[in-house]
Coordinates of C-alpha atoms in Angstrom, one line a residue:
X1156 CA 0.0 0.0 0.0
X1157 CA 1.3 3.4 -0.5
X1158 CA -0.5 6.9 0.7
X1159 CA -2.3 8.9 -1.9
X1160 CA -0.6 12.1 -2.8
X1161 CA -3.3 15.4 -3.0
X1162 CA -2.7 18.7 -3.6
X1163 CA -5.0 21.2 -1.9
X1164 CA -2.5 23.5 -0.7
X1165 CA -0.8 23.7 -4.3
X1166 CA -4.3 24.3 -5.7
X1167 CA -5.7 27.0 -3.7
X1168 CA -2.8 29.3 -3.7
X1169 CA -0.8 31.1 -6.0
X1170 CA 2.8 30.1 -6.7
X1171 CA 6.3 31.5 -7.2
X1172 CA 6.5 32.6 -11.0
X1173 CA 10.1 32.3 -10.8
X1174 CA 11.7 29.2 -11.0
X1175 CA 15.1 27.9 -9.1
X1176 CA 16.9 28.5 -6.1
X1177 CA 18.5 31.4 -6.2
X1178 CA 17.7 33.9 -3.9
X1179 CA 15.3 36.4 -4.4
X1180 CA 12.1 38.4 -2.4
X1181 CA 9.0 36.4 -3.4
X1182 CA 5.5 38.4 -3.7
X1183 CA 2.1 37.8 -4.0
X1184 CA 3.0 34.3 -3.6
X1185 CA 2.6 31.4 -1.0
X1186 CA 5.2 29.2 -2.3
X1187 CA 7.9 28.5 -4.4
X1188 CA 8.0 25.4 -6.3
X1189 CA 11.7 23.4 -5.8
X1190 CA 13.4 20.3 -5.8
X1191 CA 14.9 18.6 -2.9
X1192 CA 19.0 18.7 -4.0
X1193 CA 20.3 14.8 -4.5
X1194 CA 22.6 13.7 -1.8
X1195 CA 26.0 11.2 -2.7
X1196 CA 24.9 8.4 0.2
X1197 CA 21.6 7.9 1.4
X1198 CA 21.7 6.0 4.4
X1199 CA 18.3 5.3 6.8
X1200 CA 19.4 6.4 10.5
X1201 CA 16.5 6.3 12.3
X1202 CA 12.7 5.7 11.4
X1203 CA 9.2 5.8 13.5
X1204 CA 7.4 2.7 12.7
X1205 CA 4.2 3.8 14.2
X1206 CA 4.0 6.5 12.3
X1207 CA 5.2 4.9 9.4
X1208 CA 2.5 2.5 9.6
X1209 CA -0.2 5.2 9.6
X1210 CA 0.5 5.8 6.1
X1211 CA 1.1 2.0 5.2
X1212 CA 4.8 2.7 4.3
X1213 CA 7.1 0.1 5.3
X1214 CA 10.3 0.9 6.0
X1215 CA 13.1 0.8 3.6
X1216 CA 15.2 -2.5 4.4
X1217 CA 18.3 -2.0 1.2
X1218 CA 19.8 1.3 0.4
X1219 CA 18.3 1.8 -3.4
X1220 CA 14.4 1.7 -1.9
X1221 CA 11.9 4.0 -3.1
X1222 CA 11.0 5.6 -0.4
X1223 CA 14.8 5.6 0.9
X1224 CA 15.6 7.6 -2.6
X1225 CA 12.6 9.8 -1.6
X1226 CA 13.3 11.1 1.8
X1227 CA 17.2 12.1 0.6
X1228 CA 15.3 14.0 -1.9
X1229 CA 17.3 11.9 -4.6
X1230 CA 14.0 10.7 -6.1
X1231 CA 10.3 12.6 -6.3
X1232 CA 7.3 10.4 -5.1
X1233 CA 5.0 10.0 -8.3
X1234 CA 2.6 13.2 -8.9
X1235 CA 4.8 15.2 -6.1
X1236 CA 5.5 18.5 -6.8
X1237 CA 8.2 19.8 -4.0
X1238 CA 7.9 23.2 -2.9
X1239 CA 9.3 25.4 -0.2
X1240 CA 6.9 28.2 1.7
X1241 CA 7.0 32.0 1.9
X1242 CA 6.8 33.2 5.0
X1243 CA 7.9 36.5 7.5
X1244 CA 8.1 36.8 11.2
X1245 CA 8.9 38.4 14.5
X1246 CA 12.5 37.3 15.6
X1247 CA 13.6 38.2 19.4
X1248 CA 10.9 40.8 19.5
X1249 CA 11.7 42.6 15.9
X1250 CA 9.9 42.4 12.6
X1251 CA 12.6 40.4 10.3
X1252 CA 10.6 40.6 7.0
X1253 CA 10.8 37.7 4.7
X1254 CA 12.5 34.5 6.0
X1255 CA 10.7 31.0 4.6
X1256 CA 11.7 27.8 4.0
X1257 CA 15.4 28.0 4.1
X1258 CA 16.3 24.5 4.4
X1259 CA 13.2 22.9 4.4
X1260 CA 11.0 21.2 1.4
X1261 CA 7.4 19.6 1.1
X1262 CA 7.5 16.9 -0.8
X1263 CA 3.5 17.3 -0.8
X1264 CA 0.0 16.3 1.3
X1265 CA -0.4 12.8 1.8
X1266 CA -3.3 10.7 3.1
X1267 CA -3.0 8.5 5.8
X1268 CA -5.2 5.4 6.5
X1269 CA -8.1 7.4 7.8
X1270 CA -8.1 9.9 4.8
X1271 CA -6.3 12.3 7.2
X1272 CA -4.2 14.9 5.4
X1273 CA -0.5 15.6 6.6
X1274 CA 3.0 17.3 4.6
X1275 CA 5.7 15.3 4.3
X1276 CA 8.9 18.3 4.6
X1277 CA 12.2 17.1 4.6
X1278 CA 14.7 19.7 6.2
X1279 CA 18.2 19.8 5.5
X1280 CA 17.3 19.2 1.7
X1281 CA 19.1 22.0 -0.1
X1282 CA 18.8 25.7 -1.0
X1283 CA 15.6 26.8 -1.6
X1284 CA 14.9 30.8 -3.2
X1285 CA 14.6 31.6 0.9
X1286 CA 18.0 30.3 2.1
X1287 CA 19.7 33.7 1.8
X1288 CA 23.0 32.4 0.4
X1289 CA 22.8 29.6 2.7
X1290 CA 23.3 25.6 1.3
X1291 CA 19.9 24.8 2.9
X1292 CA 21.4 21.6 4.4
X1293 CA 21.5 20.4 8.5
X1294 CA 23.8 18.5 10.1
X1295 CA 23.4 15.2 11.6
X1296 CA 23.5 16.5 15.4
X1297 CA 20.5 19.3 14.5
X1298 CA 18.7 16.9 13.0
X1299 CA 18.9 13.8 15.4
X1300 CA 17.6 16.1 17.7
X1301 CA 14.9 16.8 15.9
X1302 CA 14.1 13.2 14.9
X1303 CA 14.8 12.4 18.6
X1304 CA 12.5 15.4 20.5
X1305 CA 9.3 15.0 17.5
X1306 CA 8.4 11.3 18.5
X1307 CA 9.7 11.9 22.2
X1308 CA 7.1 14.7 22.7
X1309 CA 4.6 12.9 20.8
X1310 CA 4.6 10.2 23.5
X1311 CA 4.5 12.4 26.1
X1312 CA 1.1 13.8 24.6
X1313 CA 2.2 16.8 23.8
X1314 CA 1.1 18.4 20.3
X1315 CA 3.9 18.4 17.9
X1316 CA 5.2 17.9 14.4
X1317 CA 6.3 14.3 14.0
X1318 CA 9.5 12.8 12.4
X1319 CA 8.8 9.9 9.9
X1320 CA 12.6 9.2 9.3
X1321 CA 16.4 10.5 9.9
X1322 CA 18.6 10.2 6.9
X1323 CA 22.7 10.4 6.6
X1324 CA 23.5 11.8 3.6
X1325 CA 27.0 10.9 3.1
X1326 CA 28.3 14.1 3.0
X1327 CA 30.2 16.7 5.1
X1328 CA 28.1 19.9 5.9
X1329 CA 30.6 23.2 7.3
X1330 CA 29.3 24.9 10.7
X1331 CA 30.4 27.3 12.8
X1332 CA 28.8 25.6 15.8
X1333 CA 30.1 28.4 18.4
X1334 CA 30.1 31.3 15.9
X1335 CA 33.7 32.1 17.2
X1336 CA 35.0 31.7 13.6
X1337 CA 36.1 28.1 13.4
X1338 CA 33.8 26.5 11.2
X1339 CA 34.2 22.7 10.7
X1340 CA 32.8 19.8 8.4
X1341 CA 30.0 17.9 10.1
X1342 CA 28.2 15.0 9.1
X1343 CA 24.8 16.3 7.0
X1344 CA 21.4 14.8 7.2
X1345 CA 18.0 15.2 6.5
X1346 CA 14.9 14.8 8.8
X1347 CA 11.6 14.4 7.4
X1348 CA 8.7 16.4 9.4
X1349 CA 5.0 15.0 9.1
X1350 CA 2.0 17.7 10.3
X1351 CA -1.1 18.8 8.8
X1352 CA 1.0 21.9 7.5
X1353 CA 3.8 23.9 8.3
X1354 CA 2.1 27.1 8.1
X1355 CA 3.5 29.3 11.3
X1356 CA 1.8 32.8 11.9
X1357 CA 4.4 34.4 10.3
X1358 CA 3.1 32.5 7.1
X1359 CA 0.1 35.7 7.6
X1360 CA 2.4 38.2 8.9
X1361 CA 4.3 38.9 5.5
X1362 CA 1.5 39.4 3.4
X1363 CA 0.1 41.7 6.4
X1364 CA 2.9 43.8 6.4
X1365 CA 3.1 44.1 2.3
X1366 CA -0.4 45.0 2.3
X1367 CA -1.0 42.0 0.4
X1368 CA -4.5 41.7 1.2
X1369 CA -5.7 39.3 -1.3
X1370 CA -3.0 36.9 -0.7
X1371 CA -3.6 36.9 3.0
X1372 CA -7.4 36.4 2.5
X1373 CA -6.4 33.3 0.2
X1374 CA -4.1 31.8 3.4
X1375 CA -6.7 32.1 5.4
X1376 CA -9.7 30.8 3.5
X1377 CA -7.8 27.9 2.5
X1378 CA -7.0 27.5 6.3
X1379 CA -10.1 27.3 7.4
X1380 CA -11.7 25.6 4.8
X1381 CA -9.3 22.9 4.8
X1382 CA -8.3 22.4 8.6
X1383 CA -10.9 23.9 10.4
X1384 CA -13.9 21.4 10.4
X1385 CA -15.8 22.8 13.3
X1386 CA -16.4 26.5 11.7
X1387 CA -18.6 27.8 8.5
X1388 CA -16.2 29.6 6.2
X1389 CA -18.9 31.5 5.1
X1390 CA -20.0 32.8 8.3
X1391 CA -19.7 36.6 8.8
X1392 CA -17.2 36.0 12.0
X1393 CA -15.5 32.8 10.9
X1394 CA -11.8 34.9 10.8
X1395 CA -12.6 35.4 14.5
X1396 CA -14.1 31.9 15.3
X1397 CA -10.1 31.0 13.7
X1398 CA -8.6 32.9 15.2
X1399 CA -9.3 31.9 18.4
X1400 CA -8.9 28.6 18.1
X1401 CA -5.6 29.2 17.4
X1402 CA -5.2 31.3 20.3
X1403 CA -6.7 28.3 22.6
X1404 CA -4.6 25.4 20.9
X1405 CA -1.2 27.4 21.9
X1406 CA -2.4 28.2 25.2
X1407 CA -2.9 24.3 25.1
X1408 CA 0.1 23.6 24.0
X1409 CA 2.1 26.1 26.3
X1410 CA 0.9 24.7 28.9
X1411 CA 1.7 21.2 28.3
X1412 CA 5.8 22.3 27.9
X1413 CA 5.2 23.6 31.0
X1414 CA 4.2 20.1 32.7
X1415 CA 7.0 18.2 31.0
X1416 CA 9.4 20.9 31.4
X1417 CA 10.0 21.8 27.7
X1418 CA 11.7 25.5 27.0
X1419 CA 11.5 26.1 22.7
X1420 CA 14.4 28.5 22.6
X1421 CA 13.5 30.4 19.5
X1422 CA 9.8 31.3 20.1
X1423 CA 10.5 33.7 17.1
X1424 CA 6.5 34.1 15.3
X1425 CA 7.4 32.1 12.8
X1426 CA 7.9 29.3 14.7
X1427 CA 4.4 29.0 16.5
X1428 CA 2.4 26.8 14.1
X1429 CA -1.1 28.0 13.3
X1430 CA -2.2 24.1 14.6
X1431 CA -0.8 24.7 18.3
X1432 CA 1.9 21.7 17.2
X1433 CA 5.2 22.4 18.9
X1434 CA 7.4 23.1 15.8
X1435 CA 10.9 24.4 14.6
X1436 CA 13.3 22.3 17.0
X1437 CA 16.3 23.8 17.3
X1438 CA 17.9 24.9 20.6
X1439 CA 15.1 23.5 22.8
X1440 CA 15.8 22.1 26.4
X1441 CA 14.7 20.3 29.3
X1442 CA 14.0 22.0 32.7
X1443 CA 16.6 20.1 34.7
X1444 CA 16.9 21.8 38.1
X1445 CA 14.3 24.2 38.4
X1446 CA 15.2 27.5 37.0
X1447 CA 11.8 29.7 35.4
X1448 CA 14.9 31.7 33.8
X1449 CA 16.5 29.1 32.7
X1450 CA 17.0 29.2 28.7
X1451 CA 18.8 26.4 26.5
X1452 CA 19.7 29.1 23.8
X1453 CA 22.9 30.9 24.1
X1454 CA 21.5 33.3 21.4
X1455 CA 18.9 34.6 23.9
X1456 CA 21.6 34.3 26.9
X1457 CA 21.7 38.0 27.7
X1458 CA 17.7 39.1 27.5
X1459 CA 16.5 35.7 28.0
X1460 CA 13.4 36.2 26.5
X1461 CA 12.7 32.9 25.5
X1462 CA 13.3 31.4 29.2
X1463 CA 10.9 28.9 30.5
X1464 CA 9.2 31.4 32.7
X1465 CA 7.9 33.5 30.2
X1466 CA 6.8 30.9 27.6
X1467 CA 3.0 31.6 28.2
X1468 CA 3.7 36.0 28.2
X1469 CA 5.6 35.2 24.7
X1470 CA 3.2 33.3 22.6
X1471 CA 0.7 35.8 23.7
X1472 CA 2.4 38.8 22.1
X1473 CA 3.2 36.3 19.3
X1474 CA -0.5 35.9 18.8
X1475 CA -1.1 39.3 19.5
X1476 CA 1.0 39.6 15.8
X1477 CA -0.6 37.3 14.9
X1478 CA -4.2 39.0 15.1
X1479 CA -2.3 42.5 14.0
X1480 CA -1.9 40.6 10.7
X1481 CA -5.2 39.4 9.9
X1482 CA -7.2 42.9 11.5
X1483 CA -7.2 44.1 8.0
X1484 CA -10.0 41.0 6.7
X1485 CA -12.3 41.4 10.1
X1486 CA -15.4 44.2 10.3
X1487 CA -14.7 44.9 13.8
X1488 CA -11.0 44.4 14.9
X1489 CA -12.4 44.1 18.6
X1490 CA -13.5 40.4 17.9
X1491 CA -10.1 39.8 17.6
X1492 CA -9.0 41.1 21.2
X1493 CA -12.1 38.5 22.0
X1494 CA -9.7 35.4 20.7
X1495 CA -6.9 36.8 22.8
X1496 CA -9.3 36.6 26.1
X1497 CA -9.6 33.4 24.7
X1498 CA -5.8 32.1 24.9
X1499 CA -5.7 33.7 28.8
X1500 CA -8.8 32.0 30.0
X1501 CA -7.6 28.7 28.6
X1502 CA -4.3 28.4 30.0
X1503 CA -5.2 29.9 33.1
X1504 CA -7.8 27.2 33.6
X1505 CA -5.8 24.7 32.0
X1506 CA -2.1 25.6 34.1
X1507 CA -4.5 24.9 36.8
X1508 CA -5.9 21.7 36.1
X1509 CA -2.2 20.8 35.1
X1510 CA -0.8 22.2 38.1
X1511 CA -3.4 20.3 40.7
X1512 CA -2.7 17.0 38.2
X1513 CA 1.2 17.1 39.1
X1514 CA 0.9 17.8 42.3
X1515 CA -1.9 14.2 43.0
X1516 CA -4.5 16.5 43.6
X1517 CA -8.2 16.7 42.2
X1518 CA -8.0 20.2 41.8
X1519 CA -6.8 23.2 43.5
X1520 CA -9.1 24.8 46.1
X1521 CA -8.5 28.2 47.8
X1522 CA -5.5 30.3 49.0
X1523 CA -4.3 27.2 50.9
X1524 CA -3.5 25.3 47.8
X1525 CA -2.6 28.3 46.0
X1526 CA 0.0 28.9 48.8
X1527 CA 1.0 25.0 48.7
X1528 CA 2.0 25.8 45.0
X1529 CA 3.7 29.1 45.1
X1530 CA 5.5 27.7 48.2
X1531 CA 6.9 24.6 46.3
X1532 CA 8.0 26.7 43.4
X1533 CA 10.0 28.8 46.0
X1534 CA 11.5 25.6 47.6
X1535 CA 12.7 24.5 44.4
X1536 CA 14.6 27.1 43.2
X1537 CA 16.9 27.1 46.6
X1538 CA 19.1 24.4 45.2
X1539 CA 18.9 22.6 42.4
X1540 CA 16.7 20.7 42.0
X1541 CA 15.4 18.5 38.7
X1542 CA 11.6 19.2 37.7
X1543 CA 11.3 16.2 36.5
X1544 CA 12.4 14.1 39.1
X1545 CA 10.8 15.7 41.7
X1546 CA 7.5 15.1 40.9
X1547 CA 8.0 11.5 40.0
X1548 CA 9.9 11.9 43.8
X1549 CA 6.5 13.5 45.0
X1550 CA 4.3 10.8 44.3
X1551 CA 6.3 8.4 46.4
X1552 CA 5.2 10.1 49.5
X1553 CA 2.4 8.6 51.2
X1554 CA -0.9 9.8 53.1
X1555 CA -0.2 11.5 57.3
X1556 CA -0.5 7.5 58.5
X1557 CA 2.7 6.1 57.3
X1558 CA 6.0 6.7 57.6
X1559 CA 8.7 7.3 55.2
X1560 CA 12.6 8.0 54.4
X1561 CA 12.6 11.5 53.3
X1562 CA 16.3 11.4 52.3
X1563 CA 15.7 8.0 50.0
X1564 CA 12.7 9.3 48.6
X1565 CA 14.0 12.7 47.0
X1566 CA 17.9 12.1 47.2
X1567 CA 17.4 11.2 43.2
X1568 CA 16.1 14.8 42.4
X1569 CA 18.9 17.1 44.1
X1570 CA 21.8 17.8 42.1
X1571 CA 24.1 18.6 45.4
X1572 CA 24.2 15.5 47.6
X1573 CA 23.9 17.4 51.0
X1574 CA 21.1 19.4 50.3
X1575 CA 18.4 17.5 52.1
X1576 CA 21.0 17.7 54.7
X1577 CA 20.8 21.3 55.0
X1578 CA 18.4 23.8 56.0
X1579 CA 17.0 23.0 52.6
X1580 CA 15.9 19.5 54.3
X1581 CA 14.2 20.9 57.1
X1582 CA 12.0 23.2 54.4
X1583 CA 11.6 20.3 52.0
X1584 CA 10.2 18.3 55.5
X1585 CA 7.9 21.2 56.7
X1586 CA 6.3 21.4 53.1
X1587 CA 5.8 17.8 53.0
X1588 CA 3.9 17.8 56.1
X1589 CA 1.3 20.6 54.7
X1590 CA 1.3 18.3 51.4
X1591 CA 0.8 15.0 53.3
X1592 CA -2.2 16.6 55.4
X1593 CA -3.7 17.5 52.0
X1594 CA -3.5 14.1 50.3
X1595 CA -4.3 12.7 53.9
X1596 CA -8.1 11.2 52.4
X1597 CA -6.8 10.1 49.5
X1598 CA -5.7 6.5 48.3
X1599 CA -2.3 6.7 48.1
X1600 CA -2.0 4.3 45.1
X1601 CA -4.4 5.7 42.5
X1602 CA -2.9 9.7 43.3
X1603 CA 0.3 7.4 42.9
X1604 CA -0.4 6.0 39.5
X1605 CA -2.4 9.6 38.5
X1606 CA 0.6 11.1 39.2
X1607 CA 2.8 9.1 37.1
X1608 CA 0.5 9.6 34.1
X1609 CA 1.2 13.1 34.1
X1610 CA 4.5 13.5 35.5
X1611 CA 7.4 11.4 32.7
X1612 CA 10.5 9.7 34.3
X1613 CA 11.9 9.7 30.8
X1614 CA 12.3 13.1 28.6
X1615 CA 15.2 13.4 26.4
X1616 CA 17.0 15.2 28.1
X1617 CA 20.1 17.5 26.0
X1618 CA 23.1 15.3 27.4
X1619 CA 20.6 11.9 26.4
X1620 CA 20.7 13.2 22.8
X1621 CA 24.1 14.1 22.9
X1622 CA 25.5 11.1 23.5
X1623 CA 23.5 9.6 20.7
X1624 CA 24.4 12.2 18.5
X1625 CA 28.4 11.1 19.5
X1626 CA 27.8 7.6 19.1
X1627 CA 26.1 8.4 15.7
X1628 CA 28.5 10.6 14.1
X1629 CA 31.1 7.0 14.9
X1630 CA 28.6 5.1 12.9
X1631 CA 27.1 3.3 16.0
X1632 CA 23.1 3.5 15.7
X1633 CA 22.4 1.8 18.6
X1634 CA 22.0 4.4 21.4
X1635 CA 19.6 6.5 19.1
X1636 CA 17.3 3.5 19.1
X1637 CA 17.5 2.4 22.4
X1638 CA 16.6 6.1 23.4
X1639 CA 14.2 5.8 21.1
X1640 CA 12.6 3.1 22.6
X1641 CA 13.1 4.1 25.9
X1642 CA 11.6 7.7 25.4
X1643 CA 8.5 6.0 23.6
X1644 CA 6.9 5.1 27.3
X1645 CA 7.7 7.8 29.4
X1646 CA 5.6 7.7 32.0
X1647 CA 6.1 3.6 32.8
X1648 CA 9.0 2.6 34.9
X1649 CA 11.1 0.3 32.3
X1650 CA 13.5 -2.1 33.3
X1651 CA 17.1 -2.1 32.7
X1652 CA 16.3 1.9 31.8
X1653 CA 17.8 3.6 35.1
X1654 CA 20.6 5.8 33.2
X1655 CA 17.8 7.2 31.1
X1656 CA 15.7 8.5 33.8
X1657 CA 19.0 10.0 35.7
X1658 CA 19.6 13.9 36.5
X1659 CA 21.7 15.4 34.3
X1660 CA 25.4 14.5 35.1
X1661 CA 28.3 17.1 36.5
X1662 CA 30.2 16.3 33.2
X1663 CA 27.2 17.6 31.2
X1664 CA 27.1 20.8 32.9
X1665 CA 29.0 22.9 30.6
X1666 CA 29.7 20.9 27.8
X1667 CA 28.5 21.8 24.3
X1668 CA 25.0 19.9 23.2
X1669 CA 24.4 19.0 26.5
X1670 CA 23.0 22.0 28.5
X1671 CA 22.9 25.5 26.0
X1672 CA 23.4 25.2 22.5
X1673 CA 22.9 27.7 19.3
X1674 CA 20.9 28.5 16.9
X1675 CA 22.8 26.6 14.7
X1676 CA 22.7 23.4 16.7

């Protein structure tokens, strides 16, 4: 069986009239037809058989396959007809004009068993006309991490793109990883991305700003009318009923990075998708100890704007652009500031319902619990302590009738070893006693196992990836896939799977790929 290829988004907007790769400004146009650049050595590093399975595609099993030739961009599917988006944005807070596809190609819509639609993109695939000079390719580090994080998060229920497949390309890619002006040849590779579309709300920005009005309309028509099932195109407010949706799916999504512990790095607008699909992986982290301005980006090191803590405050000024762009195709502009009410009602209900979950608790109820909250918060950032970890730590502790060992219990989450020793101990102990009076009535083993469906032992964590990325770039696939496996059930105990689930290590702490990284990473 193989997925049938359609083209709705080709056929509802207008294309590129110039043709190649050169670069170039691109108006009154949504796209820009290209071809994926052949690479010398295809070589399959990774694939999701799950997903793979969704579109009945088996996975390639000799190095001349089909499919294998397809996703190195060495061969078109049958009927495809690649193409790279147009697109503009807000980067670090400023209006960056057009930036698109630069190393990224559709190879087009396909439909999966249910008749679902989703774009197959393969990034690191060459120049495209929005690469700005650039070659358009990845290397294999950025994109393992990509490959890695996609199905990671997807497990962990948290909206995202997906990754079908990870492929070497048997070629050497130059990066100047630190920007310090020692670029070096790294091994290239190509990821390819599976979502119902890549469009980002910068995709509605550009036109906005180039007072473009009749290719904006044609974005948004064709988004609704092709992903949004639940409102009447036709109806005199349907731009409004979109537009908040979109505002509620990211305050959806925002506030599920904040349970796992997830910081983006580069919440730039043209990196929110218009789906609420966590998107754009590039110098994301994990929340190890407990650090709300805590970011993974050394770009952003200096303002951090991007920092965990201010996640929720950022895509609200994104989608604040967002509705800016499309104020020109609404009557009354107001019913716009109506979807941004919208986003703040949802993920303050929704941080709550999260918040109660992690914590065992049905909900939260008055100051008291409020205070239980803001209290732990305050009591984990006085050492270090993993966000993870604790939590998984926290469901441990039983109901006021038992006893327990405080020390063996949350020794795991505290990166200095004589913490619970300290003064931080005897807090940690007095908190625990206003936590274990509130949990007092209920069974200890279903808030145990409640817990433990919200709270993952297993995220991939930067110095997890890294180490696959260094076995990887020896030839040595086996780490990446037993990662893989590993980070497929996060939330169940696995055996034999104890290094996975440990804090991040001292020799980790400050070495490249494992705590900051780039942009370019």
């Amino acid at each position: 069986m193989s997925p049938v290829l359609v083209h709705r988004y080709l056929d509802a907007l207008p294309a590129d009239t110039a043709q190649g790769c050169s670069p170039r400004m691109v108006e009154h146009a949504a796209y820009s037809q290209v071809d994926p650049t052949p690479v010398r050595d295809p070589r399959l590093l990774g694939w999701s058989s799950a997903l793979a399975d969704r579109f009945g595609i088996a996975r390639p099993d000799h190095r001349d396959s089909t499919w294998l030739s397809v996703l190195a961009g060495n061969a078109r599917w049958p009927g495809s007809r690649p193409y790279a988006n147009c697109y503009g944005g807000h980067q670090f807070g400023h209006w960056a004009g057009q930036l698109g596809d630069g190393r990224a190609i559709t190879l087009g819509e396909f439909c999966d068993r249910a008749g679902d639609v989703f774009e197959f993109q393969l990034k690191g695939a060459g120049p495209t006309p929005y690469s700005r000079g650039a070659d358009g390719r990845a290397v294999l580090r950025s994109s393992l991490r990509e490959y890695l994080c996609s199905e990671a998060m997807h497990a962990l229920g948290v909206p995202t793109t997906r990754a079908l497949a990870l492929v070497g390309t048997g070629e050497q890619v130059v990066r100047d990883m630190f920007y310090d002006g020692n670029p070096e040849p790294e091994p290239g590779a190509i990821v390819c991305r599976v979502a119902p579309s890549f469009l980002r709300l910068g995709s509605f920005e550009l036109p906005a700003a180039r007072g473009d009005l009749e290719l904006l309309r044609k974005l948004v028509h064709y988004c609704i009318n092709a992903h949004e099932p639940d409102i009447d195109a036709a109806a005199p407010d349907a731009i409004a009923q979109w537009f908040a949706a979109v505002c509620r799916r990211t305050a959806e999504l925002i506030v599920h990075w904040t349970r796992v512990g997830f910081v983006h790095g580069v919440m730039n607008t043209d990196n929110l998708s218009i789906h609420g699909l966590t998107i754009d992986y590039g110098p994301y982290g994990w929340l190890e100890p407990y650090e709300p301005g805590w970011t993974p980006n050394t770009t952003d090191a200096q303002t951090l704007r991007y920092c965990f803590g201010r996640q929720p405050g950022i895509a609200q000024w994104n989608l604040s652009r967002f509705g800016g762009a499309l104020a020109s195709l609404v009557g009354d502009p107001a019913s716009l500031e109506e979807g941004l009410g919208a986003y703040t009602e949802t993920y303050e209900t929704r941080a709550r319902q999260m918040y109660a979950a992690k914590l065992g608790l049905p909900r939260l109820e008055g100051p008291s619990d409020e205070r239980l909250l803001q209290d732990l918060f305050t009591l984990l950032q006085r050492t270090e302590t993993d966000y993870c970890l604790f939590f998984r730590c926290l469901a441990e502790v039983p109901g006021r009738s038992a006893d327990f060992d405080i020390h063996a219990c949350f020794e795991p989450a505290y990166y200095d070893a004589n913490a619970l020793q300290s003064d931080v101990g005897v807090a940690l102990s007095a908190w625990l006693d206003r936590y274990r009076t509130r949990v007092a009535e209920q069974d200890d083993n279903r808030r145990r196992a409640a817990m433990h469906a919200v709270n993952p032992l297993y995220v991939p964590r930067n110095y997890l990836a890294q180490q696959a990325i260094d076995a990887a770039e020896q030839g040595e696939l086996g780490e990446l896939e037993r990662l893989s496996t590993v980070l497929s059930q996060p939330y169940r105990e696995q055996p034999g799977a104890a290094q996975y689930a440990a804090r991040r290590p001292e020799w980790a702490r400050h070495r490249a790929g494992c705590s900051a990284l780039s942009c370019s990473s």
